[in-house]
Amino acid sequence: MSTPMVRAQGVRKHFGRLEVLKGIDLTVERGQVCCLLGPSGSGKSTFLRCINHLEKVDGGRLTVDGELVGYRQHGNRLHELREREVAEHRRNIGMVFQRFNLFPHMTALENVMEAPVKVGSVARSAAHEHAQSLLEQVGLADRARHYPAQLSGGQQQRVAIARALAMKPKLMLFDEPTSALDPELVGDVLDVMRQLAADGMTMVVVTHEIGFAREVGDTAVFMDEGVVVETGDPRQVLVDPEQERTRAFLSKVL
């Protein structure tokens, strides 16, 4: 049996007195696309941020590719890693946010090159060639010299995906990547994500795109109020869910 890419066991997270994650158990195998669904405030994005230690878990265990996220175990105790060690682990995890977070003073090509050169110590010539290839992969080879302000929202998000891929991650996290886009721009971004899935990239996707989850997802996870309500094959969960709370949610979004 291969090691799961992501394994959460009783993961808890609170902000002050508010408990946002109340014991999440979830496994994502290598090459799978896991789609997290649920109403706003259900804990989906918080859980996603815990996977690469942008948020620290307050309880339970969370591993990526068999390694604890943000911690090292000595005996029965967990010790938090230094920021440099966390950053090293984070290099293997690409993340795409709702907002594109591109550097406005850099071209699309420079945005994609930045991390390999500054963090990965890749030679500029090699980073340039790889970045150009990634922009071609997301359909933006002809926009390489454009600045973010010269690109549509959908184009900026595809640059953000190319930038996340530039470090050659083993896992990609998407936090509602189409929610800030005009409806006519959503399709191009989802097409890039479909191709990544077809290429075997392991992906955890927080999304309201039910059609994408049904078509591309290997697992659909419905969350509400910090717990996993239902999980399973998207064709089952989204068409004939077992839980009443899942049915109520889908009746409002389908």
JSON list of N, CA, C and O in Angstrom, two decimals, residues 2-7 27-35 48 51 63-65 92-95 165 169-174 193 195-205 216 218-219:
[
{"chain": "A", "resi": 2, "resn": "SER", "atom": "N", "xyz": [0.63, 2.15, -0.94]},
{"chain": "A", "resi": 2, "resn": "SER", "atom": "CA", "xyz": [1.43, 3.38, -0.99]},
{"chain": "A", "resi": 2, "resn": "SER", "atom": "C", "xyz": [0.95, 4.35, 0.08]},
{"chain": "A", "resi": 2, "resn": "SER", "atom": "O", "xyz": [-0.19, 4.30, 0.54]},
{"chain": "A", "resi": 3, "resn": "THR", "atom": "N", "xyz": [1.85, 5.23, 0.49]},
{"chain": "A", "resi": 3, "resn": "THR", "atom": "CA", "xyz": [1.52, 6.24, 1.49]},
{"chain": "A", "resi": 3, "resn": "THR", "atom": "C", "xyz": [0.55, 7.26, 0.89]},
{"chain": "A", "resi": 3, "resn": "THR", "atom": "O", "xyz": [0.81, 7.78, -0.20]},
{"chain": "A", "resi": 4, "resn": "PRO", "atom": "N", "xyz": [-0.56, 7.57, 1.56]},
{"chain": "A", "resi": 4, "resn": "PRO", "atom": "CA", "xyz": [-1.46, 8.61, 1.04]},
{"chain": "A", "resi": 4, "resn": "PRO", "atom": "C", "xyz": [-0.72, 9.94, 0.89]},
{"chain": "A", "resi": 4, "resn": "PRO", "atom": "O", "xyz": [0.20, 10.23, 1.64]},
{"chain": "A", "resi": 5, "resn": "MET", "atom": "N", "xyz": [-1.15, 10.74, -0.06]},
{"chain": "A", "resi": 5, "resn": "MET", "atom": "CA", "xyz": [-0.54, 12.06, -0.21]},
{"chain": "A", "resi": 5, "resn": "MET", "atom": "C", "xyz": [-0.94, 12.97, 0.94]},
{"chain": "A", "resi": 5, "resn": "MET", "atom": "O", "xyz": [-0.12, 13.72, 1.48]},
{"chain": "A", "resi": 6, "resn": "VAL", "atom": "N", "xyz": [-2.21, 12.91, 1.34]},
{"chain": "A", "resi": 6, "resn": "VAL", "atom": "CA", "xyz": [-2.69, 13.71, 2.48]},
{"chain": "A", "resi": 6, "resn": "VAL", "atom": "C", "xyz": [-3.46, 12.79, 3.42]},
{"chain": "A", "resi": 6, "resn": "VAL", "atom": "O", "xyz": [-4.31, 12.01, 2.96]},
{"chain": "A", "resi": 7, "resn": "ARG", "atom": "N", "xyz": [-3.16, 12.89, 4.70]},
{"chain": "A", "resi": 7, "resn": "ARG", "atom": "CA", "xyz": [-3.94, 12.16, 5.70]},
{"chain": "A", "resi": 7, "resn": "ARG", "atom": "C", "xyz": [-4.20, 13.07, 6.90]},
{"chain": "A", "resi": 7, "resn": "ARG", "atom": "O", "xyz": [-3.25, 13.56, 7.52]},
{"chain": "A", "resi": 27, "resn": "THR", "atom": "N", "xyz": [-8.58, 11.31, 3.88]},
{"chain": "A", "resi": 27, "resn": "THR", "atom": "CA", "xyz": [-7.41, 10.75, 3.20]},
{"chain": "A", "resi": 27, "resn": "THR", "atom": "C", "xyz": [-7.51, 11.05, 1.71]},
{"chain": "A", "resi": 27, "resn": "THR", "atom": "O", "xyz": [-8.58, 10.87, 1.10]},
{"chain": "A", "resi": 28, "resn": "VAL", "atom": "N", "xyz": [-6.41, 11.54, 1.13]},
{"chain": "A", "resi": 28, "resn": "VAL", "atom": "CA", "xyz": [-6.32, 11.78, -0.31]},
{"chain": "A", "resi": 28, "resn": "VAL", "atom": "C", "xyz": [-5.17, 10.94, -0.84]},
{"chain": "A", "resi": 28, "resn": "VAL", "atom": "O", "xyz": [-4.01, 11.14, -0.44]},
{"chain": "A", "resi": 29, "resn": "GLU", "atom": "N", "xyz": [-5.47, 10.02, -1.72]},
{"chain": "A", "resi": 29, "resn": "GLU", "atom": "CA", "xyz": [-4.44, 9.15, -2.29]},
{"chain": "A", "resi": 29, "resn": "GLU", "atom": "C", "xyz": [-3.69, 9.88, -3.40]},
{"chain": "A", "resi": 29, "resn": "GLU", "atom": "O", "xyz": [-4.15, 10.89, -3.94]},
{"chain": "A", "resi": 30, "resn": "ARG", "atom": "N", "xyz": [-2.53, 9.35, -3.76]},
{"chain": "A", "resi": 30, "resn": "ARG", "atom": "CA", "xyz": [-1.73, 9.93, -4.83]},
{"chain": "A", "resi": 30, "resn": "ARG", "atom": "C", "xyz": [-2.51, 9.92, -6.14]},
{"chain": "A", "resi": 30, "resn": "ARG", "atom": "O", "xyz": [-3.15, 8.92, -6.49]},
{"chain": "A", "resi": 31, "resn": "GLY", "atom": "N", "xyz": [-2.44, 11.03, -6.85]},
{"chain": "A", "resi": 31, "resn": "GLY", "atom": "CA", "xyz": [-3.10, 11.12, -8.14]},
{"chain": "A", "resi": 31, "resn": "GLY", "atom": "C", "xyz": [-4.58, 11.41, -8.08]},
{"chain": "A", "resi": 31, "resn": "GLY", "atom": "O", "xyz": [-5.23, 11.57, -9.11]},
{"chain": "A", "resi": 32, "resn": "GLN", "atom": "N", "xyz": [-5.14, 11.51, -6.88]},
{"chain": "A", "resi": 32, "resn": "GLN", "atom": "CA", "xyz": [-6.57, 11.78, -6.74]},
{"chain": "A", "resi": 32, "resn": "GLN", "atom": "C", "xyz": [-6.86, 13.28, -6.78]},
{"chain": "A", "resi": 32, "resn": "GLN", "atom": "O", "xyz": [-6.03, 14.10, -6.41]},
{"chain": "A", "resi": 33, "resn": "VAL", "atom": "N", "xyz": [-8.09, 13.60, -7.18]},
{"chain": "A", "resi": 33, "resn": "VAL", "atom": "CA", "xyz": [-8.63, 14.95, -7.08]},
{"chain": "A", "resi": 33, "resn": "VAL", "atom": "C", "xyz": [-9.73, 14.91, -6.02]},
{"chain": "A", "resi": 33, "resn": "VAL", "atom": "O", "xyz": [-10.75, 14.23, -6.19]},
{"chain": "A", "resi": 34, "resn": "CYS", "atom": "N", "xyz": [-9.50, 15.62, -4.93]},
{"chain": "A", "resi": 34, "resn": "CYS", "atom": "CA", "xyz": [-10.45, 15.67, -3.82]},
{"chain": "A", "resi": 34, "resn": "CYS", "atom": "C", "xyz": [-11.10, 17.05, -3.81]},
{"chain": "A", "resi": 34, "resn": "CYS", "atom": "O", "xyz": [-10.41, 18.07, -3.71]},
{"chain": "A", "resi": 35, "resn": "CYS", "atom": "N", "xyz": [-12.43, 17.09, -3.95]},
{"chain": "A", "resi": 35, "resn": "CYS", "atom": "CA", "xyz": [-13.15, 18.37, -3.99]},
{"chain": "A", "resi": 35, "resn": "CYS", "atom": "C", "xyz": [-13.87, 18.59, -2.67]},
{"chain": "A", "resi": 35, "resn": "CYS", "atom": "O", "xyz": [-14.68, 17.76, -2.24]},
{"chain": "A", "resi": 48, "resn": "LEU", "atom": "N", "xyz": [-7.71, 23.65, 4.17]},
{"chain": "A", "resi": 48, "resn": "LEU", "atom": "CA", "xyz": [-6.75, 23.71, 3.07]},
{"chain": "A", "resi": 48, "resn": "LEU", "atom": "C", "xyz": [-5.47, 24.41, 3.51]},
{"chain": "A", "resi": 48, "resn": "LEU", "atom": "O", "xyz": [-4.36, 23.96, 3.21]},
{"chain": "A", "resi": 51, "resn": "ILE", "atom": "N", "xyz": [-3.07, 22.35, 5.51]},
{"chain": "A", "resi": 51, "resn": "ILE", "atom": "CA", "xyz": [-2.30, 21.33, 4.80]},
{"chain": "A", "resi": 51, "resn": "ILE", "atom": "C", "xyz": [-0.89, 21.81, 4.51]},
{"chain": "A", "resi": 51, "resn": "ILE", "atom": "O", "xyz": [0.05, 21.00, 4.50]},
{"chain": "A", "resi": 63, "resn": "THR", "atom": "N", "xyz": [-0.59, 14.79, 7.81]},
{"chain": "A", "resi": 63, "resn": "THR", "atom": "CA", "xyz": [0.63, 14.43, 7.10]},
{"chain": "A", "resi": 63, "resn": "THR", "atom": "C", "xyz": [0.46, 14.66, 5.60]},
{"chain": "A", "resi": 63, "resn": "THR", "atom": "O", "xyz": [-0.64, 14.51, 5.05]},
{"chain": "A", "resi": 64, "resn": "VAL", "atom": "N", "xyz": [1.56, 15.01, 4.95]},
{"chain": "A", "resi": 64, "resn": "VAL", "atom": "CA", "xyz": [1.64, 15.10, 3.50]},
{"chain": "A", "resi": 64, "resn": "VAL", "atom": "C", "xyz": [2.77, 14.19, 3.05]},
{"chain": "A", "resi": 64, "resn": "VAL", "atom": "O", "xyz": [3.91, 14.34, 3.50]},
{"chain": "A", "resi": 65, "resn": "ASP", "atom": "N", "xyz": [2.43, 13.23, 2.22]},
{"chain": "A", "resi": 65, "resn": "ASP", "atom": "CA", "xyz": [3.40, 12.24, 1.73]},
{"chain": "A", "resi": 65, "resn": "ASP", "atom": "C", "xyz": [4.12, 11.55, 2.89]},
{"chain": "A", "resi": 65, "resn": "ASP", "atom": "O", "xyz": [5.33, 11.31, 2.85]},
{"chain": "A", "resi": 92, "resn": "ASN", "atom": "N", "xyz": [7.06, 21.69, -1.75]},
{"chain": "A", "resi": 92, "resn": "ASN", "atom": "CA", "xyz": [6.46, 20.55, -2.44]},
{"chain": "A", "resi": 92, "resn": "ASN", "atom": "C", "xyz": [4.96, 20.68, -2.62]},
{"chain": "A", "resi": 92, "resn": "ASN", "atom": "O", "xyz": [4.32, 19.79, -3.17]},
{"chain": "A", "resi": 93, "resn": "ILE", "atom": "N", "xyz": [4.40, 21.79, -2.12]},
{"chain": "A", "resi": 93, "resn": "ILE", "atom": "CA", "xyz": [2.96, 22.00, -2.17]},
{"chain": "A", "resi": 93, "resn": "ILE", "atom": "C", "xyz": [2.67, 23.31, -2.88]},
{"chain": "A", "resi": 93, "resn": "ILE", "atom": "O", "xyz": [3.03, 24.38, -2.39]},
{"chain": "A", "resi": 94, "resn": "GLY", "atom": "N", "xyz": [2.01, 23.24, -4.01]},
{"chain": "A", "resi": 94, "resn": "GLY", "atom": "CA", "xyz": [1.61, 24.45, -4.72]},
{"chain": "A", "resi": 94, "resn": "GLY", "atom": "C", "xyz": [0.23, 24.88, -4.26]},
{"chain": "A", "resi": 94, "resn": "GLY", "atom": "O", "xyz": [-0.64, 24.04, -4.00]},
{"chain": "A", "resi": 95, "resn": "MET", "atom": "N", "xyz": [0.03, 26.19, -4.13]},
{"chain": "A", "resi": 95, "resn": "MET", "atom": "CA", "xyz": [-1.28, 26.68, -3.69]},
{"chain": "A", "resi": 95, "resn": "MET", "atom": "C", "xyz": [-1.75, 27.83, -4.57]},
{"chain": "A", "resi": 95, "resn": "MET", "atom": "O", "xyz": [-0.97, 28.75, -4.88]},
{"chain": "A", "resi": 165, "resn": "LEU", "atom": "N", "xyz": [3.02, 25.80, -10.16]},
{"chain": "A", "resi": 165, "resn": "LEU", "atom": "CA", "xyz": [3.63, 24.61, -10.76]},
{"chain": "A", "resi": 165, "resn": "LEU", "atom": "C", "xyz": [5.13, 24.75, -10.95]},
{"chain": "A", "resi": 165, "resn": "LEU", "atom": "O", "xyz": [5.83, 23.75, -11.13]},
{"chain": "A", "resi": 169, "resn": "PRO", "atom": "N", "xyz": [5.65, 20.91, -7.69]},
{"chain": "A", "resi": 169, "resn": "PRO", "atom": "CA", "xyz": [5.08, 20.34, -6.46]},
{"chain": "A", "resi": 169, "resn": "PRO", "atom": "C", "xyz": [4.54, 18.94, -6.68]},
{"chain": "A", "resi": 169, "resn": "PRO", "atom": "O", "xyz": [4.21, 18.55, -7.80]},
{"chain": "A", "resi": 170, "resn": "LYS", "atom": "N", "xyz": [4.42, 18.20, -5.58]},
{"chain": "A", "resi": 170, "resn": "LYS", "atom": "CA", "xyz": [3.80, 16.88, -5.62]},
{"chain": "A", "resi": 170, "resn": "LYS", "atom": "C", "xyz": [2.31, 16.95, -5.30]},
{"chain": "A", "resi": 170, "resn": "LYS", "atom": "O", "xyz": [1.57, 15.99, -5.52]},
{"chain": "A", "resi": 171, "resn": "LEU", "atom": "N", "xyz": [1.87, 18.11, -4.80]},
{"chain": "A", "resi": 171, "resn": "LEU", "atom": "CA", "xyz": [0.48, 18.32, -4.39]},
{"chain": "A", "resi": 171, "resn": "LEU", "atom": "C", "xyz": [0.08, 19.74, -4.73]},
{"chain": "A", "resi": 171, "resn": "LEU", "atom": "O", "xyz": [0.84, 20.67, -4.50]},
{"chain": "A", "resi": 172, "resn": "MET", "atom": "N", "xyz": [-1.13, 19.90, -5.28]},
{"chain": "A", "resi": 172, "resn": "MET", "atom": "CA", "xyz": [-1.66, 21.23, -5.58]},
{"chain": "A", "resi": 172, "resn": "MET", "atom": "C", "xyz": [-2.93, 21.47, -4.78]},
{"chain": "A", "resi": 172, "resn": "MET", "atom": "O", "xyz": [-3.83, 20.62, -4.72]},
{"chain": "A", "resi": 173, "resn": "LEU", "atom": "N", "xyz": [-2.99, 22.66, -4.14]},
{"chain": "A", "resi": 173, "resn": "LEU", "atom": "CA", "xyz": [-4.16, 23.08, -3.37]},
{"chain": "A", "resi": 173, "resn": "LEU", "atom": "C", "xyz": [-4.80, 24.26, -4.09]},
{"chain": "A", "resi": 173, "resn": "LEU", "atom": "O", "xyz": [-4.12, 25.22, -4.46]},
{"chain": "A", "resi": 174, "resn": "PHE", "atom": "N", "xyz": [-6.12, 24.21, -4.25]},
{"chain": "A", "resi": 174, "resn": "PHE", "atom": "CA", "xyz": [-6.85, 25.29, -4.91]},
{"chain": "A", "resi": 174, "resn": "PHE", "atom": "C", "xyz": [-7.94, 25.78, -3.97]},
{"chain": "A", "resi": 174, "resn": "PHE", "atom": "O", "xyz": [-8.83, 25.01, -3.58]},
{"chain": "A", "resi": 193, "resn": "MET", "atom": "N", "xyz": [-7.16, 23.06, -14.97]},
{"chain": "A", "resi": 193, "resn": "MET", "atom": "CA", "xyz": [-7.23, 22.14, -13.84]},
{"chain": "A", "resi": 193, "resn": "MET", "atom": "C", "xyz": [-7.60, 20.73, -14.30]},
{"chain": "A", "resi": 193, "resn": "MET", "atom": "O", "xyz": [-7.09, 19.73, -13.77]},
{"chain": "A", "resi": 195, "resn": "GLN", "atom": "N", "xyz": [-6.75, 19.42, -17.12]},
{"chain": "A", "resi": 195, "resn": "GLN", "atom": "CA", "xyz": [-5.55, 18.84, -17.71]},
{"chain": "A", "resi": 195, "resn": "GLN", "atom": "C", "xyz": [-4.56, 18.39, -16.65]},
{"chain": "A", "resi": 195, "resn": "GLN", "atom": "O", "xyz": [-3.93, 17.35, -16.78]},
{"chain": "A", "resi": 196, "resn": "LEU", "atom": "N", "xyz": [-4.43, 19.18, -15.58]},
{"chain": "A", "resi": 196, "resn": "LEU", "atom": "CA", "xyz": [-3.57, 18.77, -14.47]},
{"chain": "A", "resi": 196, "resn": "LEU", "atom": "C", "xyz": [-4.04, 17.45, -13.88]},
{"chain": "A", "resi": 196, "resn": "LEU", "atom": "O", "xyz": [-3.24, 16.55, -13.58]},
{"chain": "A", "resi": 197, "resn": "ALA", "atom": "N", "xyz": [-5.36, 17.32, -13.72]},
{"chain": "A", "resi": 197, "resn": "ALA", "atom": "CA", "xyz": [-5.91, 16.07, -13.19]},
{"chain": "A", "resi": 197, "resn": "ALA", "atom": "C", "xyz": [-5.62, 14.91, -14.13]},
{"chain": "A", "resi": 197, "resn": "ALA", "atom": "O", "xyz": [-5.23, 13.82, -13.70]},
{"chain": "A", "resi": 198, "resn": "ALA", "atom": "N", "xyz": [-5.78, 15.16, -15.44]},
{"chain": "A", "resi": 198, "resn": "ALA", "atom": "CA", "xyz": [-5.52, 14.11, -16.43]},
{"chain": "A", "resi": 198, "resn": "ALA", "atom": "C", "xyz": [-4.05, 13.70, -16.42]},
{"chain": "A", "resi": 198, "resn": "ALA", "atom": "O", "xyz": [-3.72, 12.54, -16.72]},
{"chain": "A", "resi": 199, "resn": "ASP", "atom": "N", "xyz": [-3.17, 14.64, -16.08]},
{"chain": "A", "resi": 199, "resn": "ASP", "atom": "CA", "xyz": [-1.74, 14.35, -16.02]},
{"chain": "A", "resi": 199, "resn": "ASP", "atom": "C", "xyz": [-1.32, 13.65, -14.74]},
{"chain": "A", "resi": 199, "resn": "ASP", "atom": "O", "xyz": [-0.15, 13.34, -14.55]},
{"chain": "A", "resi": 200, "resn": "GLY", "atom": "N", "xyz": [-2.28, 13.46, -13.82]},
{"chain": "A", "resi": 200, "resn": "GLY", "atom": "CA", "xyz": [-1.99, 12.71, -12.60]},
{"chain": "A", "resi": 200, "resn": "GLY", "atom": "C", "xyz": [-1.60, 13.53, -11.39]},
{"chain": "A", "resi": 200, "resn": "GLY", "atom": "O", "xyz": [-1.16, 12.98, -10.38]},
{"chain": "A", "resi": 201, "resn": "MET", "atom": "N", "xyz": [-1.78, 14.85, -11.44]},
{"chain": "A", "resi": 201, "resn": "MET", "atom": "CA", "xyz": [-1.46, 15.70, -10.29]},
{"chain": "A", "resi": 201, "resn": "MET", "atom": "C", "xyz": [-2.45, 15.45, -9.16]},
{"chain": "A", "resi": 201, "resn": "MET", "atom": "O", "xyz": [-3.66, 15.43, -9.37]},
{"chain": "A", "resi": 202, "resn": "THR", "atom": "N", "xyz": [-1.95, 15.26, -7.95]},
{"chain": "A", "resi": 202, "resn": "THR", "atom": "CA", "xyz": [-2.81, 15.16, -6.77]},
{"chain": "A", "resi": 202, "resn": "THR", "atom": "C", "xyz": [-3.31, 16.56, -6.42]},
{"chain": "A", "resi": 202, "resn": "THR", "atom": "O", "xyz": [-2.52, 17.49, -6.30]},
{"chain": "A", "resi": 203, "resn": "MET", "atom": "N", "xyz": [-4.61, 16.71, -6.25]},
{"chain": "A", "resi": 203, "resn": "MET", "atom": "CA", "xyz": [-5.19, 18.02, -6.05]},
{"chain": "A", "resi": 203, "resn": "MET", "atom": "C", "xyz": [-6.25, 17.98, -4.96]},
{"chain": "A", "resi": 203, "resn": "MET", "atom": "O", "xyz": [-7.05, 17.04, -4.89]},
{"chain": "A", "resi": 204, "resn": "VAL", "atom": "N", "xyz": [-6.25, 19.01, -4.10]},
{"chain": "A", "resi": 204, "resn": "VAL", "atom": "CA", "xyz": [-7.34, 19.24, -3.15]},
{"chain": "A", "resi": 204, "resn": "VAL", "atom": "C", "xyz": [-7.94, 20.58, -3.53]},
{"chain": "A", "resi": 204, "resn": "VAL", "atom": "O", "xyz": [-7.24, 21.61, -3.52]},
{"chain": "A", "resi": 205, "resn": "VAL", "atom": "N", "xyz": [-9.22, 20.58, -3.86]},
{"chain": "A", "resi": 205, "resn": "VAL", "atom": "CA", "xyz": [-9.86, 21.75, -4.45]},
{"chain": "A", "resi": 205, "resn": "VAL", "atom": "C", "xyz": [-11.07, 22.17, -3.62]},
{"chain": "A", "resi": 205, "resn": "VAL", "atom": "O", "xyz": [-12.04, 21.40, -3.50]},
{"chain": "A", "resi": 216, "resn": "VAL", "atom": "N", "xyz": [-14.55, 15.76, -12.63]},
{"chain": "A", "resi": 216, "resn": "VAL", "atom": "CA", "xyz": [-13.12, 15.56, -12.47]},
{"chain": "A", "resi": 216, "resn": "VAL", "atom": "C", "xyz": [-12.76, 14.92, -11.13]},
{"chain": "A", "resi": 216, "resn": "VAL", "atom": "O", "xyz": [-11.76, 14.21, -11.02]},
{"chain": "A", "resi": 218, "resn": "ASP", "atom": "N", "xyz": [-12.29, 12.67, -7.86]},
{"chain": "A", "resi": 218, "resn": "ASP", "atom": "CA", "xyz": [-12.31, 11.26, -7.47]},
{"chain": "A", "resi": 218, "resn": "ASP", "atom": "C", "xyz": [-13.07, 11.09, -6.15]},
{"chain": "A", "resi": 218, "resn": "ASP", "atom": "O", "xyz": [-13.65, 10.04, -5.89]},
{"chain": "A", "resi": 219, "resn": "THR", "atom": "N", "xyz": [-13.02, 12.15, -5.34]},
{"chain": "A", "resi": 219, "resn": "THR", "atom": "CA", "xyz": [-13.71, 12.15, -4.05]},
{"chain": "A", "resi": 219, "resn": "THR", "atom": "C", "xyz": [-14.38, 13.50, -3.84]},
{"chain": "A", "resi": 219, "resn": "THR", "atom": "O", "xyz": [-13.78, 14.54, -4.11]}
]
